[in-house]
């Protein structure tokens, strides 16, 4: 194989959630997320151009082990890429990917893995064409590609925070790709810690793709679109000014609305577990008693993300010791924060 590249990209946690899509993986509402730093994917690709190929050919390995199940999923992603960039048709890829978090931690890896893969594909595309793109354009194109693989992955291309979905209140926003938000975030929010309480390591009972589909005929669809737009419009200035009270209201309502939408879909389903509710109640109690700037959010699963600025880390750690250590050992928590740039490896 004559060329090798690799990229790292981190997972993200949405504050305003993308839930429901239109054709071509376009969202029904704008969303905004924080990009994490501990939960990430590293993807390495050995690649070459082979004149005998008339379609992109590839093999996929996870940490050195061939994974045909993932290859099946990636086929449709690559066929979309070939339509956009016909030069990929004569490319052979040997892909090896690894997550920094355990496969079975209940943390979705599609965002970080599709972002890392899309960054690799943009690098390959530029090498084939002999183009050196400005960084901004490169990331914009990688975000577009990542969206085709997994909607929320388009936000993982950017560090700290990113917004995806057209909003009249955010110039430059688009349904087709995410835009970086790091420059519009108050310093206090940039230091946010995300303690992820792993309630279950099992694979989700209902996938996010199935959940998005159930929004098509959801009785609350229109109200949800309105709510998400309203939250998005409020969140943008709240992040800029560092208003924790405003932030936690949006954050918690979004988290519980997402799960409310699942519970009121047809057919309905529940991803939260009794322990999820228990932790939420403990967080709310701590929040009310301490008046500290802490809040929580939840992804499409039972795990709870506790968010707070770094300046109160000591208080939060001692609360966990005192109130939660009876039920939780630290191995069930992933200590994450907002951080790194996606970066090419050596
Ligand atoms: O990108 P998908 O198809 O895995 O959907 C992600 C949906 C949520 O994680 C629940 C919300 C979001 O905006 O990330």
mmCIF file of C-alpha atoms and ligand atoms in Angstrom:
data_model
loop_
_atom_site.group_PDB
_atom_site.id
_atom_site.type_symbol
_atom_site.label_atom_id
_atom_site.label_comp_id
_atom_site.label_asym_id
_atom_site.label_seq_id
_atom_site.Cartn_x
_atom_site.Cartn_y
_atom_site.Cartn_z
ATOM 1 C CA UNK A 1 0.000 0.000 0.000
ATOM 2 C CA UNK A 2 1.581 3.263 -0.907
ATOM 3 C CA UNK A 3 -0.003 5.878 1.354
ATOM 4 C CA UNK A 4 -1.076 6.115 4.967
ATOM 5 C CA UNK A 5 -3.067 8.747 6.854
ATOM 6 C CA UNK A 6 -4.835 8.999 10.171
ATOM 7 C CA UNK A 7 -7.197 11.334 11.970
ATOM 8 C CA UNK A 8 -8.688 11.568 15.426
ATOM 9 C CA UNK A 9 -12.142 12.972 16.176
ATOM 10 C CA UNK A 10 -14.098 13.167 19.413
ATOM 11 C CA UNK A 11 -17.677 12.325 20.295
ATOM 12 C CA UNK A 12 -20.141 15.140 20.974
ATOM 13 C CA UNK A 13 -23.032 15.733 23.343
ATOM 14 C CA UNK A 14 -25.941 17.766 22.011
ATOM 15 C CA UNK A 15 -27.513 20.441 24.213
ATOM 16 C CA UNK A 16 -30.252 21.184 21.666
ATOM 17 C CA UNK A 17 -30.912 17.783 20.142
ATOM 18 C CA UNK A 18 -31.275 16.800 16.514
ATOM 19 C CA UNK A 19 -34.279 14.482 16.517
ATOM 20 C CA UNK A 20 -36.032 13.703 13.252
ATOM 21 C CA UNK A 21 -34.752 14.046 9.715
ATOM 22 C CA UNK A 22 -35.766 14.668 6.139
ATOM 23 C CA UNK A 23 -34.379 12.989 2.999
ATOM 24 C CA UNK A 24 -30.581 13.015 2.518
ATOM 25 C CA UNK A 25 -29.935 13.131 6.259
ATOM 26 C CA UNK A 26 -31.119 16.717 6.608
ATOM 27 C CA UNK A 27 -32.372 17.656 10.085
ATOM 28 C CA UNK A 28 -35.884 18.868 10.904
ATOM 29 C CA UNK A 29 -34.462 21.306 13.458
ATOM 30 C CA UNK A 30 -31.202 23.075 14.309
ATOM 31 C CA UNK A 31 -28.983 21.498 16.975
ATOM 32 C CA UNK A 32 -25.966 22.568 18.991
ATOM 33 C CA UNK A 33 -23.441 20.353 20.762
ATOM 34 C CA UNK A 34 -20.246 20.360 22.771
ATOM 35 C CA UNK A 35 -17.364 18.348 21.387
ATOM 36 C CA UNK A 36 -15.767 16.099 23.993
ATOM 37 C CA UNK A 37 -12.139 15.101 24.316
ATOM 38 C CA UNK A 38 -11.793 11.759 26.127
ATOM 39 C CA UNK A 39 -14.351 9.823 24.078
ATOM 40 C CA UNK A 40 -12.751 9.769 20.664
ATOM 41 C CA UNK A 41 -12.007 7.621 17.628
ATOM 42 C CA UNK A 42 -8.699 7.252 15.863
ATOM 43 C CA UNK A 43 -8.906 6.084 12.270
ATOM 44 C CA UNK A 44 -5.923 5.055 10.140
ATOM 45 C CA UNK A 45 -6.175 4.345 6.445
ATOM 46 C CA UNK A 46 -3.635 2.671 4.155
ATOM 47 C CA UNK A 47 -4.721 3.530 0.650
ATOM 48 C CA UNK A 48 -3.757 3.481 -2.996
ATOM 49 C CA UNK A 49 -5.245 4.114 -6.415
ATOM 50 C CA UNK A 50 -5.769 0.973 -8.507
ATOM 51 C CA UNK A 51 -6.502 1.449 -12.182
ATOM 52 C CA UNK A 52 -8.419 -1.873 -12.425
ATOM 53 C CA UNK A 53 -11.094 -0.714 -9.944
ATOM 54 C CA UNK A 54 -14.394 0.748 -11.116
ATOM 55 C CA UNK A 55 -15.761 1.229 -7.572
ATOM 56 C CA UNK A 56 -14.192 2.198 -4.273
ATOM 57 C CA UNK A 57 -13.041 -0.995 -2.551
ATOM 58 C CA UNK A 58 -12.264 -1.288 1.132
ATOM 59 C CA UNK A 59 -11.797 -3.493 4.137
ATOM 60 C CA UNK A 60 -12.675 -2.339 7.649
ATOM 61 C CA UNK A 61 -10.891 -3.417 10.819
ATOM 62 C CA UNK A 62 -11.617 -2.476 14.415
ATOM 63 C CA UNK A 63 -8.365 -2.549 16.365
ATOM 64 C CA UNK A 64 -6.863 -5.003 13.875
ATOM 65 C CA UNK A 65 -9.904 -7.279 13.604
ATOM 66 C CA UNK A 66 -11.964 -7.430 10.418
ATOM 67 C CA UNK A 67 -15.574 -6.283 11.000
ATOM 68 C CA UNK A 68 -17.880 -7.250 8.106
ATOM 69 C CA UNK A 69 -20.913 -5.849 9.976
ATOM 70 C CA UNK A 70 -19.442 -2.325 9.803
ATOM 71 C CA UNK A 71 -18.433 -2.839 6.175
ATOM 72 C CA UNK A 72 -22.067 -3.319 5.273
ATOM 73 C CA UNK A 73 -22.954 0.039 6.906
ATOM 74 C CA UNK A 74 -20.036 1.837 5.280
ATOM 75 C CA UNK A 75 -20.947 0.657 1.771
ATOM 76 C CA UNK A 76 -23.807 3.115 1.432
ATOM 77 C CA UNK A 77 -21.645 5.944 2.833
ATOM 78 C CA UNK A 78 -18.917 5.260 0.271
ATOM 79 C CA UNK A 79 -21.373 4.995 -2.600
ATOM 80 C CA UNK A 80 -22.612 8.529 -1.758
ATOM 81 C CA UNK A 81 -18.998 9.736 -1.684
ATOM 82 C CA UNK A 82 -18.313 8.236 -5.128
ATOM 83 C CA UNK A 83 -21.258 10.158 -6.537
ATOM 84 C CA UNK A 84 -19.841 13.399 -5.132
ATOM 85 C CA UNK A 85 -16.216 12.660 -5.967
ATOM 86 C CA UNK A 86 -15.877 10.163 -8.884
ATOM 87 C CA UNK A 87 -12.093 10.022 -8.314
ATOM 88 C CA UNK A 88 -12.819 7.766 -5.304
ATOM 89 C CA UNK A 89 -13.953 5.012 -7.719
ATOM 90 C CA UNK A 90 -10.410 3.803 -8.301
ATOM 91 C CA UNK A 91 -9.375 3.899 -4.648
ATOM 92 C CA UNK A 92 -8.661 0.955 -2.370
ATOM 93 C CA UNK A 93 -8.791 1.598 1.402
ATOM 94 C CA UNK A 94 -7.611 -0.512 4.292
ATOM 95 C CA UNK A 95 -9.296 1.140 7.287
ATOM 96 C CA UNK A 96 -8.418 0.516 10.912
ATOM 97 C CA UNK A 97 -10.350 2.313 13.626
ATOM 98 C CA UNK A 98 -10.204 2.308 17.396
ATOM 99 C CA UNK A 99 -12.204 4.106 20.078
ATOM 100 C CA UNK A 100 -10.649 5.468 23.255
ATOM 101 C CA UNK A 101 -13.764 4.385 25.140
ATOM 102 C CA UNK A 102 -14.802 0.756 25.505
ATOM 103 C CA UNK A 103 -16.943 -0.568 22.672
ATOM 104 C CA UNK A 104 -19.636 -1.518 25.154
ATOM 105 C CA UNK A 105 -19.649 1.651 27.278
ATOM 106 C CA UNK A 106 -23.068 2.656 25.991
ATOM 107 C CA UNK A 107 -21.467 5.696 24.331
ATOM 108 C CA UNK A 108 -22.432 6.130 20.691
ATOM 109 C CA UNK A 109 -19.336 5.953 18.548
ATOM 110 C CA UNK A 110 -20.957 6.851 15.231
ATOM 111 C CA UNK A 111 -20.299 10.599 15.614
ATOM 112 C CA UNK A 112 -16.584 10.326 16.371
ATOM 113 C CA UNK A 113 -15.977 7.478 13.930
ATOM 114 C CA UNK A 114 -17.808 9.057 10.975
ATOM 115 C CA UNK A 115 -16.100 12.399 11.676
ATOM 116 C CA UNK A 116 -12.629 10.777 11.774
ATOM 117 C CA UNK A 117 -13.373 8.794 8.604
ATOM 118 C CA UNK A 118 -14.667 11.871 6.761
ATOM 119 C CA UNK A 119 -11.573 13.863 7.703
ATOM 120 C CA UNK A 120 -9.464 11.007 6.293
ATOM 121 C CA UNK A 121 -11.533 10.944 3.086
ATOM 122 C CA UNK A 122 -11.098 14.685 2.576
ATOM 123 C CA UNK A 123 -7.328 14.303 3.002
ATOM 124 C CA UNK A 124 -7.309 11.470 0.436
ATOM 125 C CA UNK A 125 -9.418 13.505 -1.957
ATOM 126 C CA UNK A 126 -7.040 16.463 -1.722
ATOM 127 C CA UNK A 127 -4.016 14.203 -2.228
ATOM 128 C CA UNK A 128 -5.526 12.624 -5.341
ATOM 129 C CA UNK A 129 -6.294 16.035 -6.783
ATOM 130 C CA UNK A 130 -3.039 17.594 -5.578
ATOM 131 C CA UNK A 131 -4.997 20.354 -3.839
ATOM 132 C CA UNK A 132 -4.096 22.164 -0.620
ATOM 133 C CA UNK A 133 -7.322 23.574 0.780
ATOM 134 C CA UNK A 134 -7.633 26.342 3.347
ATOM 135 C CA UNK A 135 -8.407 24.778 6.754
ATOM 136 C CA UNK A 136 -11.861 26.371 6.921
ATOM 137 C CA UNK A 137 -12.933 24.918 3.592
ATOM 138 C CA UNK A 138 -11.403 21.538 4.416
ATOM 139 C CA UNK A 139 -13.354 21.234 7.686
ATOM 140 C CA UNK A 140 -16.539 22.471 6.047
ATOM 141 C CA UNK A 141 -16.297 19.746 3.387
ATOM 142 C CA UNK A 142 -15.396 17.088 5.961
ATOM 143 C CA UNK A 143 -18.446 18.123 8.013
ATOM 144 C CA UNK A 144 -20.656 17.760 4.924
ATOM 145 C CA UNK A 145 -19.325 14.236 4.309
ATOM 146 C CA UNK A 146 -19.671 13.260 7.976
ATOM 147 C CA UNK A 147 -23.339 14.272 7.880
ATOM 148 C CA UNK A 148 -23.971 11.759 5.104
ATOM 149 C CA UNK A 149 -22.597 9.008 7.352
ATOM 150 C CA UNK A 150 -24.335 9.946 10.603
ATOM 151 C CA UNK A 151 -26.131 13.270 11.075
ATOM 152 C CA UNK A 152 -24.665 14.335 14.404
ATOM 153 C CA UNK A 153 -21.145 13.388 13.222
ATOM 154 C CA UNK A 154 -20.994 16.616 11.202
ATOM 155 C CA UNK A 155 -20.635 18.534 14.493
ATOM 156 C CA UNK A 156 -17.703 16.382 15.702
ATOM 157 C CA UNK A 157 -15.385 17.842 13.080
ATOM 158 C CA UNK A 158 -15.105 21.017 15.201
ATOM 159 C CA UNK A 159 -13.595 21.391 18.682
ATOM 160 C CA UNK A 160 -15.433 22.837 21.730
ATOM 161 C CA UNK A 161 -18.849 23.399 20.140
ATOM 162 C CA UNK A 162 -20.665 23.277 16.816
ATOM 163 C CA UNK A 163 -24.101 24.094 15.427
ATOM 164 C CA UNK A 164 -25.884 22.201 12.677
ATOM 165 C CA UNK A 165 -29.137 23.131 10.957
ATOM 166 C CA UNK A 166 -30.329 26.296 9.329
ATOM 167 C CA UNK A 167 -31.455 29.028 11.686
ATOM 168 C CA UNK A 168 -32.327 32.568 10.644
ATOM 169 C CA UNK A 169 -30.762 33.705 13.912
ATOM 170 C CA UNK A 170 -27.349 32.212 13.205
ATOM 171 C CA UNK A 171 -25.692 33.577 10.055
ATOM 172 C CA UNK A 172 -23.807 30.901 8.114
ATOM 173 C CA UNK A 173 -25.774 28.013 9.640
ATOM 174 C CA UNK A 174 -26.846 25.268 7.266
ATOM 175 C CA UNK A 175 -28.770 21.993 7.132
ATOM 176 C CA UNK A 176 -25.946 20.475 5.070
ATOM 177 C CA UNK A 177 -23.005 20.896 7.433
ATOM 178 C CA UNK A 178 -22.109 22.100 10.904
ATOM 179 C CA UNK A 179 -20.367 25.364 11.686
ATOM 180 C CA UNK A 180 -17.825 25.977 14.471
ATOM 181 C CA UNK A 181 -19.083 27.759 17.594
ATOM 182 C CA UNK A 182 -15.922 27.820 19.739
ATOM 183 C CA UNK A 183 -15.476 31.549 19.196
ATOM 184 C CA UNK A 184 -18.994 32.272 20.431
ATOM 185 C CA UNK A 185 -18.699 30.476 23.773
ATOM 186 C CA UNK A 186 -18.029 32.108 27.145
ATOM 187 C CA UNK A 187 -14.775 30.967 28.851
ATOM 188 C CA UNK A 188 -16.726 29.422 31.745
ATOM 189 C CA UNK A 189 -18.546 27.152 29.291
ATOM 190 C CA UNK A 190 -15.327 26.228 27.511
ATOM 191 C CA UNK A 191 -14.123 24.716 30.798
ATOM 192 C CA UNK A 192 -17.218 22.470 31.077
ATOM 193 C CA UNK A 193 -16.619 19.030 32.517
ATOM 194 C CA UNK A 194 -18.852 16.190 31.370
ATOM 195 C CA UNK A 195 -19.053 13.327 33.860
ATOM 196 C CA UNK A 196 -20.832 10.521 32.051
ATOM 197 C CA UNK A 197 -22.588 8.128 34.436
ATOM 198 C CA UNK A 198 -22.684 4.812 32.627
ATOM 199 C CA UNK A 199 -26.008 3.309 33.644
ATOM 200 C CA UNK A 200 -25.950 0.598 31.006
ATOM 201 C CA UNK A 201 -23.310 -0.760 28.682
ATOM 202 C CA UNK A 202 -25.816 -2.673 26.556
ATOM 203 C CA UNK A 203 -26.581 -1.852 22.948
ATOM 204 C CA UNK A 204 -29.653 0.396 22.625
ATOM 205 C CA UNK A 205 -33.025 -1.371 22.409
ATOM 206 C CA UNK A 206 -34.126 1.057 19.675
ATOM 207 C CA UNK A 207 -31.519 2.669 17.412
ATOM 208 C CA UNK A 208 -31.347 6.424 16.809
ATOM 209 C CA UNK A 209 -32.150 5.801 13.123
ATOM 210 C CA UNK A 210 -35.412 4.125 14.161
ATOM 211 C CA UNK A 211 -36.075 7.001 16.592
ATOM 212 C CA UNK A 212 -35.581 9.617 13.846
ATOM 213 C CA UNK A 213 -38.021 7.696 11.648
ATOM 214 C CA UNK A 214 -40.671 7.660 14.356
ATOM 215 C CA UNK A 215 -40.606 11.480 14.295
ATOM 216 C CA UNK A 216 -42.059 11.402 10.752
ATOM 217 C CA UNK A 217 -45.589 10.775 11.995
ATOM 218 C CA UNK A 218 -45.110 11.851 15.588
ATOM 219 C CA UNK A 219 -48.177 13.619 17.041
ATOM 220 C CA UNK A 220 -45.895 16.296 18.570
ATOM 221 C CA UNK A 221 -43.683 16.764 15.504
ATOM 222 C CA UNK A 222 -44.619 20.389 14.765
ATOM 223 C CA UNK A 223 -44.490 21.383 18.430
ATOM 224 C CA UNK A 224 -41.071 19.725 18.740
ATOM 225 C CA UNK A 225 -39.667 21.636 15.749
ATOM 226 C CA UNK A 226 -40.945 24.863 17.306
ATOM 227 C CA UNK A 227 -39.494 23.976 20.721
ATOM 228 C CA UNK A 228 -36.074 23.087 19.296
ATOM 229 C CA UNK A 229 -35.925 26.320 17.261
ATOM 230 C CA UNK A 230 -36.890 28.315 20.310
ATOM 231 C CA UNK A 231 -34.263 26.553 22.474
ATOM 232 C CA UNK A 232 -31.624 27.018 19.794
ATOM 233 C CA UNK A 233 -32.366 30.759 19.502
ATOM 234 C CA UNK A 234 -32.104 31.136 23.268
ATOM 235 C CA UNK A 235 -29.028 28.942 23.656
ATOM 236 C CA UNK A 236 -26.805 30.920 21.277
ATOM 237 C CA UNK A 237 -26.833 34.135 23.397
ATOM 238 C CA UNK A 238 -26.808 32.137 26.662
ATOM 239 C CA UNK A 239 -23.544 30.458 25.633
ATOM 240 C CA UNK A 240 -22.032 33.792 24.719
ATOM 241 C CA UNK A 241 -22.856 35.496 28.010
ATOM 242 C CA UNK A 242 -22.146 32.472 30.224
ATOM 243 C CA UNK A 243 -25.640 32.476 31.762
ATOM 244 C CA UNK A 244 -25.754 29.174 33.716
ATOM 245 C CA UNK A 245 -29.366 29.452 34.807
ATOM 246 C CA UNK A 246 -30.540 29.963 31.247
ATOM 247 C CA UNK A 247 -28.254 27.183 30.089
ATOM 248 C CA UNK A 248 -29.430 24.575 32.580
ATOM 249 C CA UNK A 249 -33.110 25.270 31.817
ATOM 250 C CA UNK A 250 -32.581 24.612 28.107
ATOM 251 C CA UNK A 251 -30.241 21.693 28.725
ATOM 252 C CA UNK A 252 -32.557 19.765 31.058
ATOM 253 C CA UNK A 253 -35.749 20.486 29.111
ATOM 254 C CA UNK A 254 -34.076 19.281 25.907
ATOM 255 C CA UNK A 255 -32.838 16.089 27.574
ATOM 256 C CA UNK A 256 -36.227 15.211 29.027
ATOM 257 C CA UNK A 257 -38.109 16.281 25.871
ATOM 258 C CA UNK A 258 -35.979 13.900 23.798
ATOM 259 C CA UNK A 259 -36.967 11.014 26.042
ATOM 260 C CA UNK A 260 -40.553 12.297 26.205
ATOM 261 C CA UNK A 261 -40.663 12.103 22.404
ATOM 262 C CA UNK A 262 -39.509 8.493 22.538
ATOM 263 C CA UNK A 263 -42.138 7.652 25.134
ATOM 264 C CA UNK A 264 -44.868 9.290 23.048
ATOM 265 C CA UNK A 265 -43.862 7.802 19.673
ATOM 266 C CA UNK A 266 -45.937 5.117 18.031
ATOM 267 C CA UNK A 267 -44.827 2.518 18.963
ATOM 268 C CA UNK A 268 -43.549 4.046 22.193
ATOM 269 C CA UNK A 269 -40.347 3.031 23.930
ATOM 270 C CA UNK A 270 -38.248 3.846 26.981
ATOM 271 C CA UNK A 271 -34.458 4.061 26.994
ATOM 272 C CA UNK A 272 -34.105 5.409 30.543
ATOM 273 C CA UNK A 273 -33.477 2.942 33.371
ATOM 274 C CA UNK A 274 -34.464 3.287 37.047
ATOM 275 C CA UNK A 275 -30.825 4.259 37.820
ATOM 276 C CA UNK A 276 -31.032 7.085 35.253
ATOM 277 C CA UNK A 277 -33.962 8.621 37.144
ATOM 278 C CA UNK A 278 -32.198 8.068 40.444
ATOM 279 C CA UNK A 279 -29.131 10.011 39.288
ATOM 280 C CA UNK A 280 -31.238 12.814 37.809
ATOM 281 C CA UNK A 281 -33.036 13.190 41.151
ATOM 282 C CA UNK A 282 -29.732 13.258 43.042
ATOM 283 C CA UNK A 283 -28.367 15.913 40.652
ATOM 284 C CA UNK A 284 -31.509 18.042 41.059
ATOM 285 C CA UNK A 285 -31.245 17.804 44.837
ATOM 286 C CA UNK A 286 -27.578 18.795 44.792
ATOM 287 C CA UNK A 287 -28.359 21.639 42.371
ATOM 288 C CA UNK A 288 -31.136 23.016 44.604
ATOM 289 C CA UNK A 289 -29.246 22.686 47.875
ATOM 290 C CA UNK A 290 -25.828 23.888 46.718
ATOM 291 C CA UNK A 291 -26.984 26.528 44.187
ATOM 292 C CA UNK A 292 -23.889 25.550 42.208
ATOM 293 C CA UNK A 293 -23.883 25.770 38.392
ATOM 294 C CA UNK A 294 -24.463 22.119 37.600
ATOM 295 C CA UNK A 295 -26.854 20.597 35.122
ATOM 296 C CA UNK A 296 -27.415 17.385 33.195
ATOM 297 C CA UNK A 297 -28.240 16.153 29.744
ATOM 298 C CA UNK A 298 -29.015 12.764 28.248
ATOM 299 C CA UNK A 299 -28.254 11.305 24.840
ATOM 300 C CA UNK A 300 -30.414 8.661 23.150
ATOM 301 C CA UNK A 301 -29.675 6.132 25.895
ATOM 302 C CA UNK A 302 -29.871 5.671 29.672
ATOM 303 C CA UNK A 303 -26.527 7.304 30.573
ATOM 304 C CA UNK A 304 -26.559 10.662 32.342
ATOM 305 C CA UNK A 305 -24.149 13.490 31.497
ATOM 306 C CA UNK A 306 -23.427 15.780 34.444
ATOM 307 C CA UNK A 307 -22.178 19.179 33.217
ATOM 308 C CA UNK A 308 -20.460 21.893 35.259
ATOM 309 C CA UNK A 309 -17.605 24.413 34.894
ATOM 310 C CA UNK A 310 -14.165 23.297 36.014
ATOM 311 C CA UNK A 311 -14.003 25.936 38.781
ATOM 312 C CA UNK A 312 -16.424 23.874 40.942
ATOM 313 C CA UNK A 313 -14.815 20.481 40.263
ATOM 314 C CA UNK A 314 -13.740 19.964 43.877
ATOM 315 C CA UNK A 315 -17.253 20.500 45.223
ATOM 316 C CA UNK A 316 -18.698 18.134 42.613
ATOM 317 C CA UNK A 317 -16.104 15.443 43.324
ATOM 318 C CA UNK A 318 -16.782 15.553 47.044
ATOM 319 C CA UNK A 319 -20.571 15.422 46.432
ATOM 320 C CA UNK A 320 -20.041 12.283 44.326
ATOM 321 C CA UNK A 321 -17.968 10.780 47.143
ATOM 322 C CA UNK A 322 -20.563 11.590 49.785
ATOM 323 C CA UNK A 323 -23.852 11.052 48.012
ATOM 324 C CA UNK A 324 -23.250 8.689 45.134
ATOM 325 C CA UNK A 325 -20.373 6.422 46.098
ATOM 326 C CA UNK A 326 -22.868 4.088 47.830
ATOM 327 C CA UNK A 327 -24.357 3.290 44.418
ATOM 328 C CA UNK A 328 -21.601 4.240 42.039
ATOM 329 C CA UNK A 329 -18.021 3.265 41.790
ATOM 330 C CA UNK A 330 -15.796 5.549 39.787
ATOM 331 C CA UNK A 331 -15.277 2.951 37.096
ATOM 332 C CA UNK A 332 -18.856 3.612 36.003
ATOM 333 C CA UNK A 333 -18.082 7.254 35.255
ATOM 334 C CA UNK A 334 -16.250 8.576 32.195
ATOM 335 C CA UNK A 335 -14.611 11.902 33.085
ATOM 336 C CA UNK A 336 -14.713 13.983 29.952
ATOM 337 C CA UNK A 337 -14.450 17.648 28.986
ATOM 338 C CA UNK A 338 -14.525 19.859 25.899
ATOM 339 C CA UNK A 339 -11.340 19.943 24.194
ATOM 340 C CA UNK A 340 -9.151 18.975 21.418
ATOM 341 C CA UNK A 341 -9.148 19.754 17.752
ATOM 342 C CA UNK A 342 -9.703 16.829 15.433
ATOM 343 C CA UNK A 343 -6.188 16.229 14.285
ATOM 344 C CA UNK A 344 -4.237 14.304 11.738
ATOM 345 C CA UNK A 345 -1.910 11.761 13.302
ATOM 346 C CA UNK A 346 1.739 11.124 12.692
HETATM 347 O O1 LIG B 1 -26.633 11.302 14.404
HETATM 348 P P1 LIG B 1 -27.550 10.247 14.885
HETATM 349 O O2 LIG B 1 -28.384 9.708 13.775
HETATM 350 O O3 LIG B 1 -26.807 9.188 15.663
HETATM 351 O O4 LIG B 1 -28.601 10.923 15.910
HETATM 352 C C1 LIG B 1 -28.192 11.584 17.067
HETATM 353 C C2 LIG B 1 -29.344 11.917 17.912
HETATM 354 C C3 LIG B 1 -29.014 12.471 19.291
HETATM 355 O O5 LIG B 1 -27.744 12.039 19.721
HETATM 356 C C4 LIG B 1 -30.058 11.966 20.267
HETATM 357 C C5 LIG B 1 -29.098 13.989 19.315
HETATM 358 C C6 LIG B 1 -27.947 14.755 18.733
HETATM 359 O O6 LIG B 1 -28.194 15.858 18.238
HETATM 360 O O7 LIG B 1 -26.790 14.301 18.793
#
